[in-house]
Coordinates of C-alpha atoms and ligand atoms in Angstrom, one line a residue:
M1 CA 0.6 -12.1 -18.3
I2 CA 2.1 -11.6 -15.4
R3 CA 5.8 -13.1 -15.9
T4 CA 8.0 -14.6 -13.3
F5 CA 11.4 -13.2 -11.7
R6 CA 12.9 -14.7 -13.5
E7 CA 11.6 -14.2 -16.6
D8 CA 11.4 -10.6 -15.9
R9 CA 15.8 -10.6 -15.4
V10 CA 16.2 -11.7 -18.8
R11 CA 13.8 -10.0 -20.3
R12 CA 14.5 -6.4 -18.7
T13 CA 18.3 -7.6 -19.6
T14 CA 17.5 -8.5 -22.9
V15 CA 15.5 -5.1 -23.6
L16 CA 18.6 -3.0 -21.9
R17 CA 20.7 -4.9 -24.3
V18 CA 18.6 -3.5 -27.6
A19 CA 18.0 -0.2 -26.2
L20 CA 21.9 0.4 -26.0
L21 CA 22.3 -1.1 -29.7
G22 CA 19.7 1.3 -31.0
A23 CA 21.6 4.3 -29.0
L24 CA 24.6 3.5 -30.7
A25 CA 22.5 3.8 -34.0
L26 CA 21.1 7.2 -33.3
V27 CA 20.6 10.0 -30.9
L28 CA 17.5 9.4 -28.5
V29 CA 15.5 12.4 -28.1
V30 CA 13.2 12.3 -25.3
P31 CA 9.6 13.2 -27.0
A32 CA 8.4 17.3 -26.4
A33 CA 4.7 16.4 -26.2
G34 CA 3.4 14.3 -23.8
Y35 CA 3.1 14.2 -20.2
G36 CA 6.6 16.1 -19.5
G37 CA 6.3 19.4 -18.3
Q38 CA 10.2 19.2 -18.1
A39 CA 10.8 17.6 -22.1
K40 CA 11.6 19.5 -23.7
K41 CA 14.5 21.1 -22.0
A42 CA 15.7 18.1 -21.8
A43 CA 19.4 16.9 -24.2
P44 CA 19.2 13.9 -26.3
Q45 CA 19.9 10.6 -23.9
A46 CA 22.2 7.7 -24.7
S47 CA 20.3 4.9 -23.6
C48 CA 17.6 6.4 -22.0
Q49 CA 15.5 4.3 -19.0
L50 CA 13.5 5.0 -17.1
Q51 CA 13.9 3.6 -13.3
V52 CA 11.1 3.0 -11.5
F53 CA 11.9 1.7 -8.0
S54 CA 8.6 -0.3 -6.2
W55 CA 8.0 -3.4 -4.2
W56 CA 5.0 -4.1 -6.4
T57 CA 6.0 -8.1 -7.4
G58 CA 3.1 -10.0 -6.8
G59 CA -1.2 -10.1 -6.9
G60 CA -2.6 -6.8 -7.6
E61 CA 0.2 -5.0 -7.7
A62 CA 2.2 -6.7 -10.2
A63 CA -0.8 -6.9 -12.0
G64 CA -1.5 -3.0 -12.1
L65 CA 1.7 -2.5 -12.6
T66 CA 2.2 -4.4 -15.8
K67 CA -0.8 -2.7 -16.8
L68 CA 0.7 0.8 -16.3
I69 CA 4.6 -0.7 -18.0
K70 CA 2.8 -1.8 -21.2
I71 CA 0.8 1.8 -22.0
W72 CA 4.3 3.8 -20.7
N73 CA 6.3 1.4 -22.8
K74 CA 4.6 2.1 -26.1
G75 CA 4.2 5.4 -26.3
N76 CA 8.1 5.9 -25.2
P77 CA 10.0 3.2 -27.1
S78 CA 13.7 5.8 -26.7
C79 CA 12.5 4.9 -22.7
Q80 CA 11.5 2.0 -21.7
F81 CA 10.6 1.1 -18.3
K82 CA 12.9 -0.8 -16.1
N83 CA 11.2 -2.4 -13.1
E84 CA 13.4 -2.0 -10.1
T85 CA 10.6 -4.2 -7.9
V86 CA 12.4 -5.2 -4.4
A87 CA 9.5 -8.1 -3.8
G88 CA 7.8 -8.2 0.9
G89 CA 4.7 -7.0 1.0
A90 CA 4.4 -3.1 2.7
G91 CA 8.0 -2.5 2.0
S92 CA 9.6 -5.0 4.6
N93 CA 12.0 -5.2 2.3
A94 CA 12.6 -2.2 -0.3
K95 CA 12.5 -0.1 2.3
A96 CA 16.5 -0.9 3.3
V97 CA 17.4 -1.2 -0.2
L98 CA 15.7 2.4 -0.9
A99 CA 17.8 3.3 2.1
Q100 CA 20.7 2.2 1.0
R101 CA 20.9 3.3 -2.3
L102 CA 19.7 6.8 -1.7
S103 CA 22.8 7.7 1.1
A104 CA 24.5 6.5 -1.8
H105 CA 23.7 8.6 -3.8
K106 CA 22.5 6.2 -6.3
P107 CA 18.5 6.8 -6.2
P108 CA 16.2 5.1 -9.2
D109 CA 14.1 7.8 -11.7
S110 CA 11.4 7.3 -9.5
F111 CA 10.6 5.3 -6.0
Q112 CA 7.3 4.6 -4.4
G113 CA 6.7 6.1 -0.9
H114 CA 3.6 6.6 0.8
A115 CA 1.4 10.1 2.1
G116 CA 2.3 11.2 4.6
A117 CA 4.8 11.2 7.5
E118 CA 6.8 8.1 5.6
L119 CA 7.0 10.4 2.2
R120 CA 8.7 13.9 4.7
D121 CA 11.2 11.5 6.1
Y122 CA 12.4 11.3 2.7
I123 CA 11.8 15.4 2.1
K124 CA 13.1 16.2 5.0
A125 CA 16.7 14.4 3.9
G126 CA 15.8 16.3 1.0
Q127 CA 16.4 13.7 -0.8
V128 CA 13.1 14.1 -3.0
E129 CA 12.1 16.9 -5.3
P130 CA 9.6 19.4 -4.8
I131 CA 7.1 18.2 -8.0
D132 CA 5.0 21.7 -7.7
F133 CA 5.3 22.7 -11.5
I134 CA 3.9 18.8 -12.7
Y135 CA 0.7 19.6 -10.4
K136 CA 0.2 23.2 -12.2
Q137 CA 1.3 22.0 -15.8
Y138 CA -1.9 19.0 -15.6
G139 CA -3.6 20.6 -12.4
F140 CA -3.8 17.5 -9.7
N141 CA -4.2 19.5 -7.5
K142 CA -8.1 20.7 -8.8
V143 CA -9.0 16.8 -8.9
M144 CA -7.1 15.2 -6.0
P145 CA -8.9 15.6 -2.6
K146 CA -7.6 18.7 -0.3
T147 CA -6.8 15.5 2.7
L148 CA -4.2 13.8 0.5
L149 CA -2.9 16.8 -0.9
N150 CA -2.0 17.6 2.5
Q151 CA -0.6 14.4 3.3
I152 CA 2.2 14.9 0.2
K153 CA 3.1 18.5 0.7
Y154 CA 5.9 19.6 3.2
N155 CA 6.1 23.4 4.1
G156 CA 3.7 24.2 0.9
H157 CA 5.9 22.3 -2.3
L158 CA 3.8 18.9 -3.0
Y159 CA 6.3 16.1 -2.7
S160 CA 5.0 13.3 -5.1
V161 CA 2.5 11.9 -6.5
P162 CA -0.5 10.1 -5.1
V163 CA -1.8 6.8 -7.1
N164 CA -4.3 5.7 -5.3
I165 CA -6.1 5.3 -2.3
H166 CA -6.0 1.5 -0.1
R167 CA -8.7 0.5 3.1
A168 CA -6.0 -0.6 6.3
N169 CA -9.1 -2.5 8.1
M170 CA -11.0 -4.6 6.2
L171 CA -12.4 -8.3 7.5
W172 CA -12.1 -10.9 4.2
Y173 CA -14.3 -13.9 4.8
N174 CA -15.1 -17.6 3.0
P175 CA -18.9 -17.1 3.3
K176 CA -19.5 -20.8 2.6
V177 CA -16.7 -21.6 5.4
L178 CA -19.0 -19.0 7.8
K179 CA -21.9 -20.5 6.9
D180 CA -20.9 -24.2 7.4
A181 CA -19.8 -22.7 10.6
G182 CA -23.0 -21.8 11.8
I183 CA -22.1 -18.2 11.5
T184 CA -25.0 -16.1 10.7
K185 CA -24.3 -12.6 10.6
V186 CA -20.4 -11.4 9.3
P187 CA -19.8 -9.7 12.7
T188 CA -19.9 -6.1 14.0
T189 CA -18.4 -5.9 17.3
W190 CA -16.2 -7.2 19.1
T191 CA -18.1 -9.2 21.4
E192 CA -19.7 -10.8 17.9
F193 CA -16.5 -11.3 16.2
I194 CA -15.4 -13.4 19.5
A195 CA -18.1 -15.6 18.9
A196 CA -18.1 -15.8 14.6
L197 CA -14.1 -17.4 16.1
D198 CA -15.1 -19.6 18.7
K199 CA -17.6 -20.7 16.0
A200 CA -14.8 -21.3 13.2
K201 CA -12.7 -22.7 16.1
A202 CA -15.2 -24.9 17.1
D203 CA -15.5 -26.0 13.3
N204 CA -12.0 -27.4 13.1
V205 CA -11.1 -24.0 9.9
I206 CA -8.6 -21.4 10.8
P207 CA -10.8 -18.7 12.4
L208 CA -8.4 -15.7 11.6
S209 CA -5.3 -16.3 9.4
L210 CA -2.2 -14.4 9.8
G211 CA 0.8 -13.8 7.9
E212 CA 4.2 -11.9 8.7
Q213 CA 5.3 -9.7 11.2
W214 CA 4.0 -6.7 9.2
T215 CA 0.6 -8.1 8.8
Q216 CA 0.6 -8.7 12.4
K217 CA 1.1 -5.5 12.3
H218 CA -1.5 -4.1 10.6
L219 CA -3.7 -6.8 12.8
L220 CA -2.6 -4.1 15.4
E221 CA -3.9 -0.9 13.9
T222 CA -7.2 -2.3 13.2
V223 CA -8.1 -3.5 16.7
M224 CA -6.1 -0.1 17.6
I225 CA -8.5 2.5 15.2
A226 CA -11.7 -0.2 16.4
T227 CA -10.7 0.1 20.6
I228 CA -10.1 3.9 20.4
G229 CA -11.6 5.3 17.7
P230 CA -10.4 7.8 15.2
T231 CA -9.6 11.0 16.9
R232 CA -7.9 8.5 19.6
W233 CA -6.0 7.3 17.6
A234 CA -4.8 10.6 16.0
A235 CA -3.7 12.2 19.3
L236 CA -0.6 8.7 19.6
W237 CA 0.7 10.8 16.9
K238 CA 0.7 14.3 18.1
K239 CA 3.7 15.6 19.2
G240 CA 3.1 15.0 23.4
G241 CA 1.2 12.4 22.7
S242 CA 2.9 10.1 24.3
A243 CA 0.9 10.1 27.6
N244 CA -1.8 8.5 25.4
W245 CA 0.4 6.0 24.9
S246 CA -0.2 4.8 28.0
S247 CA -4.3 5.4 28.5
P248 CA -5.9 2.1 30.0
G249 CA -7.9 2.3 26.0
V250 CA -4.4 1.6 24.7
T251 CA -4.4 -1.1 27.7
L252 CA -7.5 -2.3 25.8
A253 CA -6.1 -3.1 22.2
L254 CA -3.4 -4.6 23.2
N255 CA -5.1 -7.2 25.0
R256 CA -7.6 -7.7 22.4
Y257 CA -5.5 -8.3 20.1
K258 CA -3.7 -10.4 22.3
T259 CA -6.2 -12.7 22.1
L260 CA -7.0 -12.4 18.7
L261 CA -3.9 -13.8 18.5
T262 CA -4.6 -16.8 19.8
Y263 CA -7.1 -17.8 17.3
T264 CA -4.7 -17.1 14.4
N265 CA -2.3 -20.1 12.3
S266 CA 0.9 -20.9 14.0
D267 CA 3.2 -21.0 11.1
A268 CA 1.8 -16.5 10.2
S269 CA 6.0 -15.6 10.1
A270 CA 6.4 -17.7 7.8
L271 CA 3.5 -16.7 5.4
T272 CA 3.1 -13.6 3.1
W273 CA -0.4 -11.7 2.5
Q274 CA -0.5 -13.4 -0.4
E275 CA -0.7 -16.4 1.8
A276 CA -2.4 -16.2 4.1
G277 CA -5.0 -14.6 2.4
K278 CA -5.4 -18.0 0.2
L279 CA -5.9 -19.5 3.5
V280 CA -10.0 -17.9 3.3
A281 CA -10.1 -17.8 -0.5
D282 CA -9.1 -22.0 -0.2
G283 CA -11.7 -22.0 2.8
K284 CA -9.3 -23.3 5.1
A285 CA -9.6 -19.9 7.1
A286 CA -12.8 -18.3 7.7
F287 CA -11.6 -14.6 8.1
N288 CA -8.5 -12.5 7.2
V289 CA -7.6 -8.3 8.0
M290 CA -5.6 -7.2 5.6
G291 CA -6.2 -4.3 3.1
D292 CA -8.0 -3.9 0.2
W293 CA -4.9 -5.3 -2.0
Q294 CA -6.7 -8.4 -1.1
D295 CA -9.6 -7.9 -3.2
G296 CA -7.0 -7.0 -6.0
Y297 CA -5.6 -10.8 -5.8
F298 CA -8.6 -12.5 -5.0
S299 CA -10.6 -11.4 -7.7
G300 CA -8.3 -10.5 -10.5
S301 CA -7.4 -12.6 -13.5
K302 CA -5.5 -15.6 -12.8
A303 CA -3.1 -14.6 -15.8
G304 CA -1.5 -13.2 -13.3
D305 CA -1.3 -14.8 -9.7
N306 CA -4.2 -14.4 -9.0
L307 CA -7.1 -16.3 -7.8
A308 CA -10.4 -15.1 -10.4
L309 CA -11.9 -15.7 -7.4
K310 CA -16.1 -13.7 -7.6
P311 CA -16.3 -11.0 -5.1
G312 CA -19.6 -11.2 -2.8
T313 CA -19.6 -14.9 -3.5
D314 CA -16.4 -17.0 -3.0
Y315 CA -15.3 -14.0 -1.0
G316 CA -16.9 -11.1 1.2
W317 CA -16.4 -8.4 2.6
A318 CA -16.4 -5.8 5.7
A319 CA -15.1 -3.5 7.9
V320 CA -12.7 -4.8 10.5
P321 CA -15.5 -4.7 13.7
G322 CA -15.7 -1.7 15.5
T323 CA -14.5 0.9 12.9
A324 CA -17.6 0.7 9.9
G325 CA -17.7 4.1 9.4
V326 CA -14.1 4.4 9.8
Y327 CA -11.4 4.8 6.9
D328 CA -8.0 3.9 7.7
W329 CA -5.8 4.8 4.6
L330 CA -3.1 4.9 3.1
S331 CA -2.0 6.1 -0.3
D332 CA 0.8 4.5 -3.2
S333 CA 2.7 7.8 -4.1
F334 CA 5.8 8.1 -6.2
T335 CA 9.0 11.1 -6.1
L336 CA 11.7 12.7 -8.4
P337 CA 14.4 11.7 -6.3
K338 CA 17.4 14.7 -6.0
G339 CA 19.4 13.6 -8.9
A340 CA 16.9 11.2 -10.3
P341 CA 19.9 10.1 -14.1
H342 CA 16.9 10.4 -16.3
R343 CA 14.9 13.4 -15.1
A344 CA 12.8 14.4 -17.9
A345 CA 11.6 10.8 -18.5
A346 CA 10.8 10.6 -14.2
V347 CA 9.1 14.0 -14.4
K348 CA 6.9 12.9 -17.9
W349 CA 5.7 9.3 -15.6
L350 CA 5.1 11.3 -12.8
A351 CA 3.0 13.4 -14.8
F352 CA 1.8 10.0 -16.9
L353 CA 0.7 8.9 -12.7
G354 CA -1.4 11.3 -12.6
S355 CA -3.6 11.1 -15.6
K356 CA -6.8 9.3 -15.4
K357 CA -6.0 7.0 -17.8
A358 CA -2.8 5.6 -15.5
Q359 CA -5.2 5.9 -12.0
D360 CA -8.3 4.2 -14.1
T361 CA -6.3 1.6 -15.8
F362 CA -3.8 0.8 -12.7
N363 CA -6.9 0.6 -9.8
P364 CA -9.1 -1.5 -10.9
V365 CA -6.7 -4.1 -11.0
K366 CA -5.0 -3.0 -7.8
G367 CA -7.9 -3.3 -5.4
S368 CA -7.3 0.8 -4.9
I369 CA -9.5 4.0 -5.5
P370 CA -8.2 6.5 -7.7
A371 CA -6.7 9.5 -5.7
R372 CA -8.6 11.3 -8.5
Q373 CA -11.6 12.6 -8.0
D374 CA -13.0 12.6 -11.3
A375 CA -12.4 8.2 -11.7
N376 CA -15.1 6.6 -13.8
P377 CA -16.9 4.1 -10.6
K378 CA -17.7 1.6 -13.8
L379 CA -14.6 1.0 -14.5
Y380 CA -14.1 -0.9 -10.8
G381 CA -15.4 -4.0 -9.6
T382 CA -17.8 -4.6 -6.9
Y383 CA -15.4 -4.1 -3.8
L384 CA -14.1 -1.3 -5.3
K385 CA -17.6 0.8 -6.1
W386 CA -18.0 -0.4 -2.8
A387 CA -15.1 1.4 -1.1
L388 CA -15.5 4.6 -3.2
K389 CA -18.4 5.4 -1.8
Q390 CA -17.4 4.1 1.4
W391 CA -14.8 6.5 0.6
K392 CA -17.5 10.0 0.4
T393 CA -19.0 9.5 4.0
D394 CA -16.0 7.5 6.3
K395 CA -14.3 9.2 8.9
L396 CA -10.6 9.1 8.1
A397 CA -7.9 7.6 10.4
G398 CA -4.3 7.4 9.1
S399 CA -2.0 3.8 8.8
L400 CA 0.3 2.8 10.8
T401 CA 2.1 0.4 9.5
H402 CA 2.0 2.0 5.8
G403 CA 3.2 5.2 6.7
V404 CA 1.1 7.8 7.0
V405 CA 0.5 9.0 10.5
A406 CA 4.2 7.5 11.5
S407 CA 8.2 8.0 10.6
N408 CA 10.3 4.8 8.9
A409 CA 12.3 5.5 12.3
W410 CA 8.9 5.5 14.4
N411 CA 7.4 2.3 13.0
A412 CA 11.0 0.4 13.3
A413 CA 10.7 1.4 16.5
V414 CA 7.1 -0.3 16.9
D415 CA 8.5 -3.2 14.7
T416 CA 11.4 -4.0 17.8
A417 CA 8.7 -3.6 20.7
L418 CA 6.0 -6.3 18.5
G419 CA 8.6 -8.4 17.8
L420 CA 9.4 -9.1 21.1
F421 CA 5.8 -9.3 22.2
L422 CA 5.4 -11.8 19.6
Q423 CA 7.2 -13.7 21.6
S424 CA 6.6 -12.6 24.8
K425 CA 3.7 -12.0 25.2
D426 CA 3.5 -9.9 27.8
V427 CA 1.5 -6.6 27.4
A428 CA 2.5 -4.6 30.0
K429 CA 6.6 -4.0 28.0
L430 CA 4.5 -4.1 25.1
Q431 CA 3.4 -0.8 26.4
T432 CA 5.9 0.9 27.8
A433 CA 7.6 0.0 24.6
L434 CA 5.2 2.2 22.8
V435 CA 4.8 4.9 25.1
A436 CA 9.6 5.3 24.6
A437 CA 8.7 4.8 21.6
A438 CA 6.1 7.9 21.3
K439 CA 8.2 9.2 23.7
K440 CA 11.7 9.9 20.6
N441 CA 10.0 9.5 18.1
A442 CA 6.5 12.4 17.8
Ligands
LIG1 C1 1.1 -1.5 0.9 C2 1.2 -0.6 -0.3 C3 0.2 -1.2 -1.6 C4 0.4 -3.1 -0.9 C5 0.5 -3.4 -0.1 C6 0.9 -4.6 0.1 O1 2.4 -1.0 1.7 O2 0.5 0.9 -0.1 O3 0.3 -0.5 -2.1 O4 1.3 -3.5 -2.2 O5 1.5 -2.8 1.0 O6 2.5 -5.3 -0.5

C-alpha cells in the first residue's frame, strides 16, 4: 500500500521515535552477515537509520521503492529506512535540494543519480566515494552490461550501483481513441505522426498530451534523436561538438518540435508526467511521449496511485516515430556520499540494490528493465518483456533530460534556452542558445 505524504511523515516520525527509544535500551550492532562488505568493521551505532534520497514519490516509482523499503526494514530491524524523497519528476526539485545538502556537508546515506554525465558531476566535485570493493565482493561487474558500467566509471573506478535501465523514447497511446479518430496505424514516421495528430485533432481530443517543462525537454530530445539519428546525436555532446549544434539537421528537429507543440494541451506547464499520461488513459488524449516509467504508472496496482490498466488493451506503445531500433536510455543509480552518516548501512544498501532479488522486485513495478543481465524475464509484464528484447538489439542513444549525455550545468543551460523558446517560439534563437550552451559546457 502506498501511503500519502502526510501519513509517510507521521510514520517516519514514529519509526524515528521507536528507533531512538530502542537505542536507549540496547546497543545496536550492525549485523556482520548479509550484503555489507564493511559491516563487520562497523562500530555499534546508536539510532542507525538509512537515509535514502530520491525523487520517487508517485506512480510505479513510489510503489517500487516501497517494495524495496519493506525488504530492507525486515532484514534490518536495527537500521530502518528513512525515505528522504523530494517530489518532482526527473528530479526537477530534488536535484536542487541535494546540491544544497551536499554543499552544506549534510549528505544522506545514499542518493539517486543518473548514470553518465550527471553522476560524473558528483564524482568530480569529490562528493561520492568509489565503491569498487562492493563490485568486487558481489561480482556486479560480471552481471551488468559494459556500456552501463562505463557510464558509472571515472578514472577506472566505479561510483554507483545502477538499479535499472529506462527507455525515454516511448510513444504511449489510447487504442480506443485512435480507433474512434480513424487512426488505423500507429505512426512510425514523422509524416505519419503528423497525419495521426491531425486526425485526433479533428476528432476533438488532445492529439499529444504534455506536462511540465522537464517533460517538454524530454519530448524535444526524442524529436532530435528521431530527426538526426543516434550517431549525430552522440556527436552533439562530444568536446568540440558545438558546430554540430548549428547543423541543418538540428534546425529541422527544432522546427518539428515547434510543430508538435501546436498539438499539445494548453495547460501543459501545470501538469506532472502522471497527469499528462492520465489524459491518454482517460481517453482525453491520443498520444503521450514519456519514459517507460509510464508503463509502471499505467499498469501498476491501484493500491498505490497507479491506474491498473491492461497493457495492449487499455494502452499501447511504440517507439517515438522515427526512432524504432533506437533505445534512448538512462539508468537510475545510487551512490555512497562522502561523509554518509551511516556508512556501513549505506554500503549494505548498495549491495542489496545490486542483488538479483532487489532488481527483480523493484523493476517490474517501476516500469524499467533490470541493470543485471541475469534477471528473470518471467517476472516482468507485457511491455517490459518487449523492452528486454529491444534492449538487446537496439542502437543506444544517451538521454539528455535524464543525465546520460550532459552535466547538470549543461542541462540547466538547455532548460533556460527552452524556457525562453516556449514563450517566443523563436527557433533561430533557441538554436543559437543551444550552440552557446555546448560551447560552454562540452
Ligand atoms: C527519471 C528517472 C526515472 C523516473 C523519471 C520520472 O529521471 O530516472 O526513474 O523517476 O525521472 O520521475
